[in-house]
Amino acid sequence: MKLKFTKMHGAGNDFVVIDAINQHINFTPAQWRLIADRRFGIGADQILVVERPESQDVDFRYRIYNADGGEVEQCGNGSRAFVQFVIEKGLTSKSSIRVETMSGIIEPRMGDDGNITVNMGAPILAAAQVPFNAEGLESRAEGNDSLWPLDINGKQVWISAVSMGNPHAVQVVADVDDFPVALDGPLIEHHPRFPRRVNAGFMEIVTRQHIRLRVFERGAGETLACGTGACAAAVAGIRRGLLDSPVRVSMRGGELSIAWAGEGQPVFLSGPAVTVFEGEINLTETP
């Protein structure tokens, strides 16, 4: 079949966005991997699928597939691209929409300045709900946060376990440029303490309102930016008493802004979304 798509990015985190309202989609994990492949397909960190909602009180359903072909719960940068896409394609005339995801409802809004702000909901901080298996571990209190020890590559690291609809392990490092993200990232992603794997965040504190961040994403490897990772890092830093909201998050692909008022409150993610090009690809449809 001929599949129409749009290539987009948010701060360098790049996506293939597919309108599944006006074309039929029925792909296998292998076909999602082909679409995301940077040599044999289109190339993307994630594939975003726009569908009709299953509930009457929302505008769209939003599905996310990682480069490894697996479907995942949430993608903050993708949610901004989603809004840009549905507005550009005339699928909505609203500047603020409600969207179903695997992890719940999100509410992205297009601002007058062209930046998009997403209400990502309140972070999940209970270890078992992240999910993180803390059985037999002793946490270390820092501010209002509980840090958990992980044995990684022959050393012990201390992480904050946070879910933004998807699981994150955030640690503070002295210098993100020198840190061995490519070595430690996959070890944390597949650590047995995380039963559904995890996104590994490496945060350098610059000031109380500015961090530098690298994220090794579950199922995608290190990406140039990660929206939920930026949210999780800001939440962890605020809870530890290291940061104040709003937090400017500098990543290799650009910058995002995160605002969080504290326990029980939603996290707001703001930043740009850019359309790169439109195209078609020939794919064999599944039976």
mmCIF file of C-alpha atoms in Angstrom:
data_model
loop_
_atom_site.group_PDB
_atom_site.id
_atom_site.type_symbol
_atom_site.label_atom_id
_atom_site.label_comp_id
_atom_site.label_asym_id
_atom_site.label_seq_id
_atom_site.Cartn_x
_atom_site.Cartn_y
_atom_site.Cartn_z
ATOM 1 C CA MET A 1 0.000 0.000 0.000
ATOM 2 C CA LYS A 2 0.996 3.633 -0.447
ATOM 3 C CA LEU A 3 1.242 5.290 2.939
ATOM 4 C CA LYS A 4 1.082 9.082 3.155
ATOM 5 C CA PHE A 5 3.108 10.569 5.990
ATOM 6 C CA THR A 6 4.521 13.798 7.399
ATOM 7 C CA LYS A 7 8.037 14.083 8.817
ATOM 8 C CA MET A 8 8.231 16.364 11.874
ATOM 9 C CA HIS A 9 10.468 17.103 14.842
ATOM 10 C CA GLY A 10 10.317 18.722 18.260
ATOM 11 C CA ALA A 11 13.719 20.022 19.387
ATOM 12 C CA GLY A 12 15.381 17.392 17.186
ATOM 13 C CA ASN A 13 13.290 14.470 18.467
ATOM 14 C CA ASP A 14 11.994 13.348 15.060
ATOM 15 C CA PHE A 15 8.744 11.681 14.072
ATOM 16 C CA VAL A 16 6.827 10.144 11.216
ATOM 17 C CA VAL A 17 3.223 11.290 11.661
ATOM 18 C CA ILE A 18 0.442 9.269 10.001
ATOM 19 C CA ASP A 19 -3.188 10.244 9.458
ATOM 20 C CA ALA A 20 -5.118 7.046 10.255
ATOM 21 C CA ILE A 21 -8.446 8.860 10.000
ATOM 22 C CA ASN A 22 -8.312 9.249 6.222
ATOM 23 C CA GLN A 23 -6.273 6.142 5.387
ATOM 24 C CA HIS A 24 -6.362 2.548 6.607
ATOM 25 C CA ILE A 25 -3.480 1.436 8.841
ATOM 26 C CA ASN A 26 -2.767 -2.166 9.858
ATOM 27 C CA PHE A 27 0.943 -2.773 10.354
ATOM 28 C CA THR A 28 3.137 -5.323 12.101
ATOM 29 C CA PRO A 29 6.031 -4.393 14.434
ATOM 30 C CA ALA A 30 8.409 -5.241 11.576
ATOM 31 C CA GLN A 31 6.698 -2.679 9.344
ATOM 32 C CA TRP A 32 6.851 0.001 12.052
ATOM 33 C CA ARG A 33 10.585 -0.762 12.353
ATOM 34 C CA LEU A 34 10.979 -0.375 8.581
ATOM 35 C CA ILE A 35 9.259 3.018 8.618
ATOM 36 C CA ALA A 36 11.579 4.187 11.441
ATOM 37 C CA ASP A 37 14.738 2.780 9.827
ATOM 38 C CA ARG A 38 17.039 5.628 8.772
ATOM 39 C CA ARG A 39 18.591 3.708 5.875
ATOM 40 C CA PHE A 40 15.841 1.488 4.479
ATOM 41 C CA GLY A 41 12.758 3.468 5.529
ATOM 42 C CA ILE A 42 11.883 7.063 6.359
ATOM 43 C CA GLY A 43 13.745 7.419 9.644
ATOM 44 C CA ALA A 44 12.362 8.475 13.022
ATOM 45 C CA ASP A 45 12.720 8.142 16.773
ATOM 46 C CA GLN A 46 8.972 7.511 17.028
ATOM 47 C CA ILE A 47 5.972 7.041 14.734
ATOM 48 C CA LEU A 48 2.828 8.957 15.713
ATOM 49 C CA VAL A 49 -0.583 7.757 14.565
ATOM 50 C CA VAL A 50 -3.631 10.067 14.524
ATOM 51 C CA GLU A 51 -6.913 8.208 15.008
ATOM 52 C CA ARG A 52 -10.549 8.932 15.760
ATOM 53 C CA PRO A 53 -11.254 8.933 19.506
ATOM 54 C CA GLU A 54 -12.904 6.070 21.332
ATOM 55 C CA SER A 55 -14.541 8.493 23.789
ATOM 56 C CA GLN A 56 -16.939 11.335 22.962
ATOM 57 C CA ASP A 57 -15.345 13.872 25.325
ATOM 58 C CA VAL A 58 -11.994 13.960 23.480
ATOM 59 C CA ASP A 59 -10.958 15.102 20.006
ATOM 60 C CA PHE A 60 -8.451 12.469 18.872
ATOM 61 C CA ARG A 61 -6.693 9.256 19.809
ATOM 62 C CA TYR A 62 -2.907 9.274 19.706
ATOM 63 C CA ARG A 63 -0.776 6.128 19.342
ATOM 64 C CA ILE A 64 3.010 6.002 19.564
ATOM 65 C CA TYR A 65 5.434 3.408 18.208
ATOM 66 C CA ASN A 66 9.132 3.448 19.055
ATOM 67 C CA ALA A 67 11.833 2.768 16.505
ATOM 68 C CA ASP A 68 11.981 -0.844 17.711
ATOM 69 C CA GLY A 69 8.348 -1.371 16.624
ATOM 70 C CA GLY A 70 6.887 -1.458 20.127
ATOM 71 C CA GLU A 71 3.892 0.653 21.124
ATOM 72 C CA VAL A 72 4.487 2.937 24.113
ATOM 73 C CA GLU A 73 2.381 5.005 26.475
ATOM 74 C CA GLN A 74 3.475 8.612 26.022
ATOM 75 C CA CYS A 75 5.706 11.023 24.106
ATOM 76 C CA GLY A 76 5.873 14.670 25.156
ATOM 77 C CA ASN A 77 7.634 16.074 22.094
ATOM 78 C CA GLY A 78 5.355 13.958 19.929
ATOM 79 C CA SER A 79 2.265 15.466 21.523
ATOM 80 C CA ARG A 80 3.355 18.908 20.322
ATOM 81 C CA ALA A 81 3.972 17.571 16.818
ATOM 82 C CA PHE A 82 0.530 15.954 17.017
ATOM 83 C CA VAL A 83 -1.140 19.336 17.616
ATOM 84 C CA GLN A 84 0.819 21.004 14.822
ATOM 85 C CA PHE A 85 -0.150 18.174 12.469
ATOM 86 C CA VAL A 86 -3.912 18.132 13.115
ATOM 87 C CA ILE A 87 -4.093 21.925 12.783
ATOM 88 C CA GLU A 88 -2.014 22.021 9.570
ATOM 89 C CA LYS A 89 -4.070 19.187 8.049
ATOM 90 C CA GLY A 90 -7.385 20.873 8.884
ATOM 91 C CA LEU A 91 -8.447 17.983 11.119
ATOM 92 C CA THR A 92 -9.428 20.523 13.781
ATOM 93 C CA SER A 93 -10.025 24.254 14.036
ATOM 94 C CA LYS A 94 -9.321 24.283 17.775
ATOM 95 C CA SER A 95 -6.125 25.689 19.275
ATOM 96 C CA SER A 96 -6.611 23.514 22.377
ATOM 97 C CA ILE A 97 -7.543 19.838 22.090
ATOM 98 C CA ARG A 98 -8.096 16.786 24.285
ATOM 99 C CA VAL A 99 -6.264 13.667 23.163
ATOM 100 C CA GLU A 100 -6.505 10.022 24.279
ATOM 101 C CA THR A 101 -3.212 8.212 24.830
ATOM 102 C CA MET A 102 -2.412 4.776 26.210
ATOM 103 C CA SER A 103 -1.587 6.442 29.552
ATOM 104 C CA GLY A 104 -4.608 8.766 29.723
ATOM 105 C CA ILE A 105 -5.841 12.143 28.466
ATOM 106 C CA ILE A 106 -3.463 14.975 27.555
ATOM 107 C CA GLU A 107 -4.447 18.549 26.665
ATOM 108 C CA PRO A 108 -2.055 20.275 24.232
ATOM 109 C CA ARG A 109 -2.599 23.947 23.317
ATOM 110 C CA MET A 110 -1.150 26.056 20.473
ATOM 111 C CA GLY A 111 0.079 29.432 21.724
ATOM 112 C CA ASP A 112 0.024 32.742 19.862
ATOM 113 C CA ASP A 113 3.829 32.592 19.642
ATOM 114 C CA GLY A 114 3.721 29.265 17.783
ATOM 115 C CA ASN A 115 4.992 27.286 20.759
ATOM 116 C CA ILE A 116 2.824 24.438 22.005
ATOM 117 C CA THR A 117 2.113 23.776 25.668
ATOM 118 C CA VAL A 118 0.964 20.366 26.836
ATOM 119 C CA ASN A 119 -0.680 19.559 30.141
ATOM 120 C CA MET A 120 1.084 16.262 30.768
ATOM 121 C CA GLY A 121 -0.854 15.464 33.940
ATOM 122 C CA ALA A 122 0.570 14.919 37.413
ATOM 123 C CA PRO A 123 3.742 12.801 37.674
ATOM 124 C CA ILE A 124 3.507 9.344 39.209
ATOM 125 C CA LEU A 125 5.999 9.099 42.050
ATOM 126 C CA ALA A 126 5.141 5.872 43.883
ATOM 127 C CA ALA A 127 7.864 3.396 42.919
ATOM 128 C CA ALA A 128 5.544 0.448 42.305
ATOM 129 C CA GLN A 129 3.395 2.514 39.932
ATOM 130 C CA VAL A 130 6.313 3.798 37.812
ATOM 131 C CA PRO A 131 6.834 0.741 37.757
ATOM 132 C CA PHE A 132 10.043 0.228 39.751
ATOM 133 C CA ASN A 133 10.684 -2.832 41.903
ATOM 134 C CA ALA A 134 12.108 -1.437 45.155
ATOM 135 C CA GLU A 135 11.876 -4.699 47.091
ATOM 136 C CA GLY A 136 14.879 -5.133 49.385
ATOM 137 C CA LEU A 137 16.300 -1.665 48.624
ATOM 138 C CA GLU A 138 16.829 1.203 51.056
ATOM 139 C CA SER A 139 16.096 4.615 49.601
ATOM 140 C CA ARG A 140 17.978 7.812 50.431
ATOM 141 C CA ALA A 141 15.947 10.942 51.196
ATOM 142 C CA GLU A 142 16.921 14.163 49.432
ATOM 143 C CA GLY A 143 14.515 17.062 49.804
ATOM 144 C CA ASN A 144 11.072 15.593 49.156
ATOM 145 C CA ASP A 145 12.418 12.863 46.893
ATOM 146 C CA SER A 146 13.434 9.264 47.514
ATOM 147 C CA LEU A 147 16.564 8.224 45.635
ATOM 148 C CA TRP A 148 17.031 4.555 44.796
ATOM 149 C CA PRO A 149 20.352 2.728 44.333
ATOM 150 C CA LEU A 150 21.101 0.837 41.119
ATOM 151 C CA ASP A 151 24.187 -1.246 40.383
ATOM 152 C CA ILE A 152 25.325 -0.175 36.917
ATOM 153 C CA ASN A 153 28.563 -1.169 35.206
ATOM 154 C CA GLY A 154 30.332 -1.989 38.468
ATOM 155 C CA LYS A 155 29.251 1.133 40.315
ATOM 156 C CA GLN A 156 26.265 2.273 42.356
ATOM 157 C CA VAL A 157 24.185 5.171 41.040
ATOM 158 C CA TRP A 158 21.240 6.918 42.701
ATOM 159 C CA ILE A 159 18.151 7.567 40.628
ATOM 160 C CA SER A 160 14.763 9.210 40.966
ATOM 161 C CA ALA A 161 11.981 6.964 39.640
ATOM 162 C CA VAL A 162 9.289 9.059 37.936
ATOM 163 C CA SER A 163 6.495 8.220 35.527
ATOM 164 C CA MET A 164 5.062 10.790 33.122
ATOM 165 C CA GLY A 165 2.781 8.136 31.693
ATOM 166 C CA ASN A 166 5.981 6.284 30.804
ATOM 167 C CA PRO A 167 8.801 5.279 33.190
ATOM 168 C CA HIS A 168 11.938 7.359 33.782
ATOM 169 C CA ALA A 169 15.086 6.898 35.854
ATOM 170 C CA VAL A 170 16.740 10.296 36.421
ATOM 171 C CA GLN A 171 20.214 10.793 37.847
ATOM 172 C CA VAL A 172 22.294 13.929 38.394
ATOM 173 C CA VAL A 173 25.700 13.958 36.682
ATOM 174 C CA ALA A 174 28.524 16.480 36.742
ATOM 175 C CA ASP A 175 28.848 16.913 32.955
ATOM 176 C CA VAL A 176 26.425 15.402 30.432
ATOM 177 C CA ASP A 177 28.944 15.775 27.604
ATOM 178 C CA ASP A 178 31.524 13.558 29.316
ATOM 179 C CA PHE A 179 29.108 11.050 30.833
ATOM 180 C CA PRO A 180 29.072 7.539 29.243
ATOM 181 C CA VAL A 181 25.405 7.679 28.174
ATOM 182 C CA ALA A 182 25.904 5.140 25.385
ATOM 183 C CA LEU A 183 27.333 2.635 27.904
ATOM 184 C CA ASP A 184 25.113 3.221 30.949
ATOM 185 C CA GLY A 185 21.910 4.063 29.075
ATOM 186 C CA PRO A 186 21.083 0.551 27.810
ATOM 187 C CA LEU A 187 22.101 -0.996 31.156
ATOM 188 C CA ILE A 188 19.592 1.209 32.960
ATOM 189 C CA GLU A 189 16.931 0.732 30.256
ATOM 190 C CA HIS A 190 17.055 -3.047 30.709
ATOM 191 C CA HIS A 191 17.731 -3.116 34.454
ATOM 192 C CA PRO A 192 15.657 -5.891 36.078
ATOM 193 C CA ARG A 193 14.288 -3.423 38.638
ATOM 194 C CA PHE A 194 12.210 -1.901 35.815
ATOM 195 C CA PRO A 195 9.763 -4.597 34.642
ATOM 196 C CA ARG A 196 8.654 -2.576 31.579
ATOM 197 C CA ARG A 197 12.126 -1.168 30.897
ATOM 198 C CA VAL A 198 12.802 2.529 31.456
ATOM 199 C CA ASN A 199 13.961 5.790 29.881
ATOM 200 C CA ALA A 200 17.331 6.766 31.373
ATOM 201 C CA GLY A 201 17.835 10.488 32.017
ATOM 202 C CA PHE A 202 21.190 12.137 32.752
ATOM 203 C CA MET A 203 20.785 15.655 34.189
ATOM 204 C CA GLU A 204 23.429 18.342 34.703
ATOM 205 C CA ILE A 205 22.370 21.239 36.962
ATOM 206 C CA VAL A 206 23.451 24.586 35.444
ATOM 207 C CA THR A 207 21.408 26.965 37.644
ATOM 208 C CA ARG A 208 18.270 26.570 39.745
ATOM 209 C CA GLN A 209 16.192 27.178 36.612
ATOM 210 C CA HIS A 210 18.376 25.647 33.921
ATOM 211 C CA ILE A 211 19.536 22.086 33.292
ATOM 212 C CA ARG A 212 21.284 20.213 30.525
ATOM 213 C CA LEU A 213 19.843 16.791 29.764
ATOM 214 C CA ARG A 214 20.535 13.659 27.754
ATOM 215 C CA VAL A 215 18.033 10.812 27.579
ATOM 216 C CA PHE A 216 18.559 7.226 26.466
ATOM 217 C CA GLU A 217 15.012 6.339 25.443
ATOM 218 C CA ARG A 218 13.418 2.956 25.872
ATOM 219 C CA GLY A 219 13.214 1.314 22.450
ATOM 220 C CA ALA A 220 14.865 4.207 20.594
ATOM 221 C CA GLY A 221 18.335 4.776 22.066
ATOM 222 C CA GLU A 222 19.657 8.257 22.782
ATOM 223 C CA THR A 223 17.542 10.933 21.110
ATOM 224 C CA LEU A 224 18.268 14.625 20.537
ATOM 225 C CA ALA A 225 15.392 15.537 22.852
ATOM 226 C CA CYS A 226 12.783 13.811 25.023
ATOM 227 C CA GLY A 227 9.718 15.709 26.240
ATOM 228 C CA THR A 228 8.637 13.297 28.967
ATOM 229 C CA GLY A 229 12.292 12.963 29.955
ATOM 230 C CA ALA A 230 12.521 16.749 30.360
ATOM 231 C CA CYS A 231 9.371 16.668 32.524
ATOM 232 C CA ALA A 232 10.697 13.814 34.672
ATOM 233 C CA ALA A 233 14.082 15.520 35.146
ATOM 234 C CA ALA A 234 12.494 18.828 36.161
ATOM 235 C CA VAL A 235 10.163 17.065 38.601
ATOM 236 C CA ALA A 236 13.051 15.106 40.124
ATOM 237 C CA GLY A 237 15.208 18.236 40.451
ATOM 238 C CA ILE A 238 12.403 20.272 42.042
ATOM 239 C CA ARG A 239 11.559 17.486 44.497
ATOM 240 C CA ARG A 240 15.229 17.150 45.445
ATOM 241 C CA GLY A 241 15.406 20.895 46.192
ATOM 242 C CA LEU A 242 17.867 21.522 43.372
ATOM 243 C CA LEU A 243 15.575 23.379 40.944
ATOM 244 C CA ASP A 244 12.817 25.987 40.861
ATOM 245 C CA SER A 245 9.948 26.101 38.344
ATOM 246 C CA PRO A 246 9.921 26.963 35.502
ATOM 247 C CA VAL A 247 12.947 24.992 34.330
ATOM 248 C CA ARG A 248 14.734 25.561 31.018
ATOM 249 C CA VAL A 249 15.898 22.195 29.667
ATOM 250 C CA SER A 250 18.742 22.282 27.123
ATOM 251 C CA MET A 251 19.151 19.140 25.038
ATOM 252 C CA ARG A 252 21.250 18.402 22.001
ATOM 253 C CA GLY A 253 18.378 19.182 19.623
ATOM 254 C CA GLY A 254 17.013 22.319 21.282
ATOM 255 C CA GLU A 255 15.326 23.681 24.382
ATOM 256 C CA LEU A 256 12.076 23.022 26.228
ATOM 257 C CA SER A 257 10.419 24.743 29.179
ATOM 258 C CA ILE A 258 8.881 22.785 32.063
ATOM 259 C CA ALA A 259 6.586 24.254 34.723
ATOM 260 C CA TRP A 260 5.440 22.329 37.797
ATOM 261 C CA ALA A 261 3.732 23.721 40.915
ATOM 262 C CA GLY A 262 4.516 20.691 43.070
ATOM 263 C CA GLU A 263 3.004 17.526 44.515
ATOM 264 C CA GLY A 264 -0.288 16.468 42.927
ATOM 265 C CA GLN A 265 -0.140 19.200 40.276
ATOM 266 C CA PRO A 266 0.142 18.713 36.494
ATOM 267 C CA VAL A 267 3.385 19.258 34.605
ATOM 268 C CA PHE A 268 3.302 21.729 31.694
ATOM 269 C CA LEU A 269 5.670 21.121 28.777
ATOM 270 C CA SER A 270 6.278 23.962 26.277
ATOM 271 C CA GLY A 271 8.315 24.089 23.079
ATOM 272 C CA PRO A 272 8.223 24.148 19.274
ATOM 273 C CA ALA A 273 7.079 21.593 16.707
ATOM 274 C CA VAL A 274 8.314 21.737 13.111
ATOM 275 C CA THR A 275 7.074 20.123 9.891
ATOM 276 C CA VAL A 276 10.029 18.991 7.766
ATOM 277 C CA PHE A 277 8.455 17.382 4.677
ATOM 278 C CA GLU A 278 5.533 15.352 3.305
ATOM 279 C CA GLY A 279 5.840 12.082 1.426
ATOM 280 C CA GLU A 280 4.591 8.611 0.493
ATOM 281 C CA ILE A 281 6.164 5.210 1.045
ATOM 282 C CA ASN A 282 5.199 1.839 -0.430
ATOM 283 C CA LEU A 283 4.562 -0.791 2.242
ATOM 284 C CA THR A 284 3.075 -4.258 2.093
ATOM 285 C CA GLU A 285 -0.117 -4.341 4.144
ATOM 286 C CA THR A 286 -0.557 -7.138 6.662
ATOM 287 C CA PRO A 287 -3.178 -9.818 5.830
#
